[in-house]
């Protein structure tokens, strides 16, 4: 699996240091609020697991599945919710936890949908942010790292279902896509 990586952009150490900082920041910002961490599956599962363990507070954890990518590396532009929410959002302080913010179409859609459920507050926490790719003017409230336009795998991010379990974030060798 590691032989297929062309370049490592974020090492395991960089990731863990930054996630700890984000968790500490969220713990301060949400003190006494019992936030609902809402992970967008599947990509956010590792980030959410690490982030939540750096939050020293009561919080609820929930997942939603929204997908705008097929099996390839380009967004289809169409967002679908394929796993509905099991928790009540009304009146809750909701933090959407996402792996990567790219065109912004997925999070714009989710933000509108969740806003319609009347949360007490709604913020976005994304691990990676690719601002150069944005198609809608959406900004995350908490960002792990800004990154250049590349296709990343690892730390939850996949290519055709694989590489999510890499502890670092990198790009694939071009012949893997061939
Ligand atoms: P957006 O709707 O912002 O274009 O896309 C968000 C989703 O696209 C992410 O949650 C992720 O699933 C996928 N995505 C965007 N960029 C990348 C990338 O560089 N690598 C991987 N593996 N997925 C990406």
PDB file of C-alpha atoms and ligand atoms in Angstrom:
ATOM      1  CA  UNK A   1       0.000   0.000   0.000  1.00  0.00           C
ATOM      2  CA  UNK A   2       2.753   2.477   0.963  1.00  0.00           C
ATOM      3  CA  UNK A   3       4.607   1.704  -2.289  1.00  0.00           C
ATOM      4  CA  UNK A   4       1.763   3.415  -4.122  1.00  0.00           C
ATOM      5  CA  UNK A   5       2.346   6.781  -2.403  1.00  0.00           C
ATOM      6  CA  UNK A   6       4.156   9.390  -4.462  1.00  0.00           C
ATOM      7  CA  UNK A   7       4.499  12.104  -1.838  1.00  0.00           C
ATOM      8  CA  UNK A   8       3.666  12.570   1.832  1.00  0.00           C
ATOM      9  CA  UNK A   9       2.131  15.998   2.474  1.00  0.00           C
ATOM     10  CA  UNK A  10       1.190  15.654   6.155  1.00  0.00           C
ATOM     11  CA  UNK A  11       3.074  13.237   8.390  1.00  0.00           C
ATOM     12  CA  UNK A  12       1.484  11.343  11.248  1.00  0.00           C
ATOM     13  CA  UNK A  13       3.265  13.636  13.703  1.00  0.00           C
ATOM     14  CA  UNK A  14       2.023  16.821  11.990  1.00  0.00           C
ATOM     15  CA  UNK A  15      -1.506  15.439  11.951  1.00  0.00           C
ATOM     16  CA  UNK A  16      -1.522  14.419  15.613  1.00  0.00           C
ATOM     17  CA  UNK A  17      -0.099  17.760  16.760  1.00  0.00           C
ATOM     18  CA  UNK A  18      -2.710  19.706  14.805  1.00  0.00           C
ATOM     19  CA  UNK A  19      -5.642  17.512  15.876  1.00  0.00           C
ATOM     20  CA  UNK A  20      -4.682  18.004  19.496  1.00  0.00           C
ATOM     21  CA  UNK A  21      -4.647  21.794  18.975  1.00  0.00           C
ATOM     22  CA  UNK A  22      -8.076  21.685  17.335  1.00  0.00           C
ATOM     23  CA  UNK A  23      -9.502  19.529  20.131  1.00  0.00           C
ATOM     24  CA  UNK A  24      -8.172  21.916  22.755  1.00  0.00           C
ATOM     25  CA  UNK A  25      -9.616  24.890  20.890  1.00  0.00           C
ATOM     26  CA  UNK A  26     -13.033  23.229  20.592  1.00  0.00           C
ATOM     27  CA  UNK A  27     -12.994  22.313  24.282  1.00  0.00           C
ATOM     28  CA  UNK A  28     -12.492  25.994  25.127  1.00  0.00           C
ATOM     29  CA  UNK A  29     -15.046  27.296  22.627  1.00  0.00           C
ATOM     30  CA  UNK A  30     -17.757  24.805  23.610  1.00  0.00           C
ATOM     31  CA  UNK A  31     -17.214  24.658  27.370  1.00  0.00           C
ATOM     32  CA  UNK A  32     -20.536  23.859  29.098  1.00  0.00           C
ATOM     33  CA  UNK A  33     -22.381  23.366  25.796  1.00  0.00           C
ATOM     34  CA  UNK A  34     -22.324  19.568  25.245  1.00  0.00           C
ATOM     35  CA  UNK A  35     -21.835  19.820  21.474  1.00  0.00           C
ATOM     36  CA  UNK A  36     -23.017  17.272  18.930  1.00  0.00           C
ATOM     37  CA  UNK A  37     -20.082  16.192  16.769  1.00  0.00           C
ATOM     38  CA  UNK A  38     -21.521  15.202  13.427  1.00  0.00           C
ATOM     39  CA  UNK A  39     -19.057  13.275  11.274  1.00  0.00           C
ATOM     40  CA  UNK A  40     -19.564  13.078   7.549  1.00  0.00           C
ATOM     41  CA  UNK A  41     -18.936   9.450   6.553  1.00  0.00           C
ATOM     42  CA  UNK A  42     -16.888   7.790   5.535  1.00  0.00           C
ATOM     43  CA  UNK A  43     -13.869  10.082   5.288  1.00  0.00           C
ATOM     44  CA  UNK A  44     -14.157  11.782   8.710  1.00  0.00           C
ATOM     45  CA  UNK A  45     -14.177   8.660  10.874  1.00  0.00           C
ATOM     46  CA  UNK A  46     -10.501   8.737  11.862  1.00  0.00           C
ATOM     47  CA  UNK A  47     -10.345  12.515  12.305  1.00  0.00           C
ATOM     48  CA  UNK A  48     -13.475  12.476  14.457  1.00  0.00           C
ATOM     49  CA  UNK A  49     -12.150   9.601  16.569  1.00  0.00           C
ATOM     50  CA  UNK A  50      -8.888  11.457  17.241  1.00  0.00           C
ATOM     51  CA  UNK A  51     -10.460  14.909  17.625  1.00  0.00           C
ATOM     52  CA  UNK A  52     -13.105  13.768  20.102  1.00  0.00           C
ATOM     53  CA  UNK A  53     -10.429  12.193  22.321  1.00  0.00           C
ATOM     54  CA  UNK A  54      -8.799  15.605  22.652  1.00  0.00           C
ATOM     55  CA  UNK A  55     -12.076  17.170  23.765  1.00  0.00           C
ATOM     56  CA  UNK A  56     -12.263  17.041  27.533  1.00  0.00           C
ATOM     57  CA  UNK A  57     -16.020  17.529  27.849  1.00  0.00           C
ATOM     58  CA  UNK A  58     -19.374  15.815  27.448  1.00  0.00           C
ATOM     59  CA  UNK A  59     -20.309  15.576  23.784  1.00  0.00           C
ATOM     60  CA  UNK A  60     -22.474  13.412  21.543  1.00  0.00           C
ATOM     61  CA  UNK A  61     -21.198  11.742  18.421  1.00  0.00           C
ATOM     62  CA  UNK A  62     -23.308  11.143  15.353  1.00  0.00           C
ATOM     63  CA  UNK A  63     -22.698  10.377  11.703  1.00  0.00           C
ATOM     64  CA  UNK A  64     -24.313  11.299   8.434  1.00  0.00           C
ATOM     65  CA  UNK A  65     -23.414  10.045   4.993  1.00  0.00           C
ATOM     66  CA  UNK A  66     -23.358  12.519   2.169  1.00  0.00           C
ATOM     67  CA  UNK A  67     -21.600  11.738  -1.016  1.00  0.00           C
ATOM     68  CA  UNK A  68     -20.720  13.804  -4.047  1.00  0.00           C
ATOM     69  CA  UNK A  69     -17.947  11.595  -5.398  1.00  0.00           C
ATOM     70  CA  UNK A  70     -18.298   8.299  -7.219  1.00  0.00           C
ATOM     71  CA  UNK A  71     -15.394   5.879  -7.250  1.00  0.00           C
ATOM     72  CA  UNK A  72     -13.037   8.327  -8.976  1.00  0.00           C
ATOM     73  CA  UNK A  73     -11.258  11.566  -8.110  1.00  0.00           C
ATOM     74  CA  UNK A  74     -13.711  14.139  -9.500  1.00  0.00           C
ATOM     75  CA  UNK A  75     -16.856  15.339  -7.770  1.00  0.00           C
ATOM     76  CA  UNK A  76     -20.128  14.564  -9.528  1.00  0.00           C
ATOM     77  CA  UNK A  77     -21.540  17.855  -8.214  1.00  0.00           C
ATOM     78  CA  UNK A  78     -24.687  16.135  -6.997  1.00  0.00           C
ATOM     79  CA  UNK A  79     -24.950  15.618  -3.219  1.00  0.00           C
ATOM     80  CA  UNK A  80     -26.985  12.817  -1.716  1.00  0.00           C
ATOM     81  CA  UNK A  81     -27.672  11.925   1.920  1.00  0.00           C
ATOM     82  CA  UNK A  82     -27.472   8.160   2.103  1.00  0.00           C
ATOM     83  CA  UNK A  83     -27.497   7.722   5.892  1.00  0.00           C
ATOM     84  CA  UNK A  84     -29.993   9.876   7.725  1.00  0.00           C
ATOM     85  CA  UNK A  85     -29.503  11.322  11.204  1.00  0.00           C
ATOM     86  CA  UNK A  86     -30.428   9.304  14.276  1.00  0.00           C
ATOM     87  CA  UNK A  87     -30.095  12.225  16.718  1.00  0.00           C
ATOM     88  CA  UNK A  88     -32.158  15.306  17.333  1.00  0.00           C
ATOM     89  CA  UNK A  89     -30.430  18.424  16.007  1.00  0.00           C
ATOM     90  CA  UNK A  90     -32.955  21.005  17.178  1.00  0.00           C
ATOM     91  CA  UNK A  91     -31.513  23.159  19.945  1.00  0.00           C
ATOM     92  CA  UNK A  92     -28.080  21.464  19.812  1.00  0.00           C
ATOM     93  CA  UNK A  93     -24.674  23.021  19.245  1.00  0.00           C
ATOM     94  CA  UNK A  94     -23.697  21.080  16.137  1.00  0.00           C
ATOM     95  CA  UNK A  95     -20.151  20.812  14.810  1.00  0.00           C
ATOM     96  CA  UNK A  96     -19.951  19.214  11.364  1.00  0.00           C
ATOM     97  CA  UNK A  97     -16.708  17.236  11.190  1.00  0.00           C
ATOM     98  CA  UNK A  98     -15.397  16.713   7.655  1.00  0.00           C
ATOM     99  CA  UNK A  99     -12.245  15.200   6.169  1.00  0.00           C
ATOM    100  CA  UNK A 100     -11.686  17.730   3.402  1.00  0.00           C
ATOM    101  CA  UNK A 101     -13.381  20.831   2.040  1.00  0.00           C
ATOM    102  CA  UNK A 102     -12.953  20.925  -1.730  1.00  0.00           C
ATOM    103  CA  UNK A 103     -15.578  22.514  -4.005  1.00  0.00           C
ATOM    104  CA  UNK A 104     -17.746  23.152  -0.923  1.00  0.00           C
ATOM    105  CA  UNK A 105     -20.835  21.601  -2.535  1.00  0.00           C
ATOM    106  CA  UNK A 106     -21.199  18.830   0.051  1.00  0.00           C
ATOM    107  CA  UNK A 107     -20.910  21.109   3.064  1.00  0.00           C
ATOM    108  CA  UNK A 108     -23.088  23.823   1.558  1.00  0.00           C
ATOM    109  CA  UNK A 109     -25.800  21.243   1.046  1.00  0.00           C
ATOM    110  CA  UNK A 110     -25.380  19.810   4.564  1.00  0.00           C
ATOM    111  CA  UNK A 111     -25.299  23.250   6.136  1.00  0.00           C
ATOM    112  CA  UNK A 112     -28.625  24.180   4.522  1.00  0.00           C
ATOM    113  CA  UNK A 113     -30.164  20.859   5.477  1.00  0.00           C
ATOM    114  CA  UNK A 114     -28.991  21.015   9.104  1.00  0.00           C
ATOM    115  CA  UNK A 115     -29.945  24.693   9.470  1.00  0.00           C
ATOM    116  CA  UNK A 116     -33.505  23.735   8.551  1.00  0.00           C
ATOM    117  CA  UNK A 117     -33.524  21.464  11.646  1.00  0.00           C
ATOM    118  CA  UNK A 118     -33.024  24.499  13.948  1.00  0.00           C
ATOM    119  CA  UNK A 119     -29.757  23.800  15.781  1.00  0.00           C
ATOM    120  CA  UNK A 120     -28.702  26.244  18.524  1.00  0.00           C
ATOM    121  CA  UNK A 121     -25.505  26.773  16.511  1.00  0.00           C
ATOM    122  CA  UNK A 122     -23.836  25.184  13.504  1.00  0.00           C
ATOM    123  CA  UNK A 123     -20.112  25.224  12.745  1.00  0.00           C
ATOM    124  CA  UNK A 124     -17.825  23.389  10.366  1.00  0.00           C
ATOM    125  CA  UNK A 125     -14.571  21.706  11.367  1.00  0.00           C
ATOM    126  CA  UNK A 126     -12.609  20.266   8.449  1.00  0.00           C
ATOM    127  CA  UNK A 127      -9.225  18.633   8.611  1.00  0.00           C
ATOM    128  CA  UNK A 128      -8.068  19.734   5.166  1.00  0.00           C
ATOM    129  CA  UNK A 129      -9.159  22.765   3.175  1.00  0.00           C
ATOM    130  CA  UNK A 130      -8.455  23.191  -0.567  1.00  0.00           C
ATOM    131  CA  UNK A 131      -9.571  26.827  -1.016  1.00  0.00           C
ATOM    132  CA  UNK A 132      -8.408  27.051  -4.641  1.00  0.00           C
ATOM    133  CA  UNK A 133     -11.052  24.504  -5.692  1.00  0.00           C
ATOM    134  CA  UNK A 134     -14.087  26.229  -4.181  1.00  0.00           C
ATOM    135  CA  UNK A 135     -17.228  26.522  -6.351  1.00  0.00           C
ATOM    136  CA  UNK A 136     -19.384  28.105  -3.633  1.00  0.00           C
ATOM    137  CA  UNK A 137     -18.322  30.787  -1.122  1.00  0.00           C
ATOM    138  CA  UNK A 138     -18.154  28.527   1.907  1.00  0.00           C
ATOM    139  CA  UNK A 139     -15.666  28.829   4.784  1.00  0.00           C
ATOM    140  CA  UNK A 140     -14.962  26.392   7.565  1.00  0.00           C
ATOM    141  CA  UNK A 141     -14.856  27.670  11.145  1.00  0.00           C
ATOM    142  CA  UNK A 142     -12.041  25.291  12.149  1.00  0.00           C
ATOM    143  CA  UNK A 143      -9.392  24.056   9.702  1.00  0.00           C
ATOM    144  CA  UNK A 144      -6.595  21.571  10.300  1.00  0.00           C
ATOM    145  CA  UNK A 145      -4.465  22.497   7.315  1.00  0.00           C
ATOM    146  CA  UNK A 146      -4.932  24.462   4.124  1.00  0.00           C
ATOM    147  CA  UNK A 147      -3.616  22.437   1.216  1.00  0.00           C
ATOM    148  CA  UNK A 148      -2.769  22.833  -2.447  1.00  0.00           C
ATOM    149  CA  UNK A 149      -4.866  21.339  -5.209  1.00  0.00           C
ATOM    150  CA  UNK A 150      -3.962  17.642  -5.263  1.00  0.00           C
ATOM    151  CA  UNK A 151      -5.837  14.410  -4.693  1.00  0.00           C
ATOM    152  CA  UNK A 152      -5.052  13.212  -1.171  1.00  0.00           C
ATOM    153  CA  UNK A 153      -5.347   9.797   0.434  1.00  0.00           C
ATOM    154  CA  UNK A 154      -4.852   8.603   3.992  1.00  0.00           C
ATOM    155  CA  UNK A 155      -6.150   9.569   7.434  1.00  0.00           C
ATOM    156  CA  UNK A 156      -9.681   8.660   6.330  1.00  0.00           C
ATOM    157  CA  UNK A 157      -9.392   9.820   2.716  1.00  0.00           C
ATOM    158  CA  UNK A 158      -9.748   7.099   0.111  1.00  0.00           C
ATOM    159  CA  UNK A 159      -9.171   6.320  -3.499  1.00  0.00           C
ATOM    160  CA  UNK A 160     -11.764   3.793  -4.690  1.00  0.00           C
ATOM    161  CA  UNK A 161     -12.300   2.683  -1.088  1.00  0.00           C
ATOM    162  CA  UNK A 162      -8.624   2.116  -0.251  1.00  0.00           C
ATOM    163  CA  UNK A 163      -5.871   3.964   1.682  1.00  0.00           C
ATOM    164  CA  UNK A 164      -8.168   5.330   4.432  1.00  0.00           C
ATOM    165  CA  UNK A 165      -6.091   3.501   7.041  1.00  0.00           C
ATOM    166  CA  UNK A 166      -2.810   5.254   6.254  1.00  0.00           C
ATOM    167  CA  UNK A 167      -1.738   7.264   9.344  1.00  0.00           C
ATOM    168  CA  UNK A 168      -0.375  10.087   7.139  1.00  0.00           C
ATOM    169  CA  UNK A 169      -1.788  12.027   4.159  1.00  0.00           C
ATOM    170  CA  UNK A 170      -0.197  11.772   0.749  1.00  0.00           C
ATOM    171  CA  UNK A 171      -0.812  11.588  -2.969  1.00  0.00           C
ATOM    172  CA  UNK A 172      -0.758   8.505  -5.172  1.00  0.00           C
ATOM    173  CA  UNK A 173       1.622   7.688  -7.974  1.00  0.00           C
ATOM    174  CA  UNK A 174      -0.010   8.531 -11.322  1.00  0.00           C
ATOM    175  CA  UNK A 175       0.080   4.924 -12.579  1.00  0.00           C
ATOM    176  CA  UNK A 176      -2.336   3.919  -9.775  1.00  0.00           C
ATOM    177  CA  UNK A 177      -5.116   5.843 -11.565  1.00  0.00           C
ATOM    178  CA  UNK A 178      -4.305   4.282 -14.945  1.00  0.00           C
TER     179      UNK A 178
HETATM  180  P1  LIG B   1     -16.733  18.900  -1.977  1.00  0.00           P
HETATM  181  O1  LIG B   1     -18.206  18.723  -1.983  1.00  0.00           O
HETATM  182  O2  LIG B   1     -16.212  19.966  -1.053  1.00  0.00           O
HETATM  183  O3  LIG B   1     -16.205  19.081  -3.392  1.00  0.00           O
HETATM  184  O4  LIG B   1     -16.111  17.529  -1.610  1.00  0.00           O
HETATM  185  C1  LIG B   1     -16.050  17.029  -0.356  1.00  0.00           C
HETATM  186  C2  LIG B   1     -15.786  15.534  -0.413  1.00  0.00           C
HETATM  187  O5  LIG B   1     -15.066  15.172  -1.602  1.00  0.00           O
HETATM  188  C3  LIG B   1     -14.893  15.138   0.709  1.00  0.00           C
HETATM  189  O6  LIG B   1     -15.649  14.825   1.854  1.00  0.00           O
HETATM  190  C4  LIG B   1     -14.190  13.927   0.147  1.00  0.00           C
HETATM  191  O7  LIG B   1     -14.972  12.789   0.338  1.00  0.00           O
HETATM  192  C5  LIG B   1     -14.086  14.224  -1.327  1.00  0.00           C
HETATM  193  N1  LIG B   1     -12.768  14.783  -1.680  1.00  0.00           N
HETATM  194  C6  LIG B   1     -12.470  16.052  -2.030  1.00  0.00           C
HETATM  195  N2  LIG B   1     -11.146  16.201  -2.254  1.00  0.00           N
HETATM  196  C7  LIG B   1     -10.595  14.987  -2.021  1.00  0.00           C
HETATM  197  C8  LIG B   1      -9.244  14.497  -2.045  1.00  0.00           C
HETATM  198  O8  LIG B   1      -8.254  15.190  -2.321  1.00  0.00           O
HETATM  199  N3  LIG B   1      -9.092  13.177  -1.730  1.00  0.00           N
HETATM  200  C9  LIG B   1     -10.123  12.353  -1.415  1.00  0.00           C
HETATM  201  N4  LIG B   1      -9.832  11.086  -1.144  1.00  0.00           N
HETATM  202  N5  LIG B   1     -11.402  12.789  -1.370  1.00  0.00           N
HETATM  203  C10 LIG B   1     -11.625  14.090  -1.672  1.00  0.00           C
END
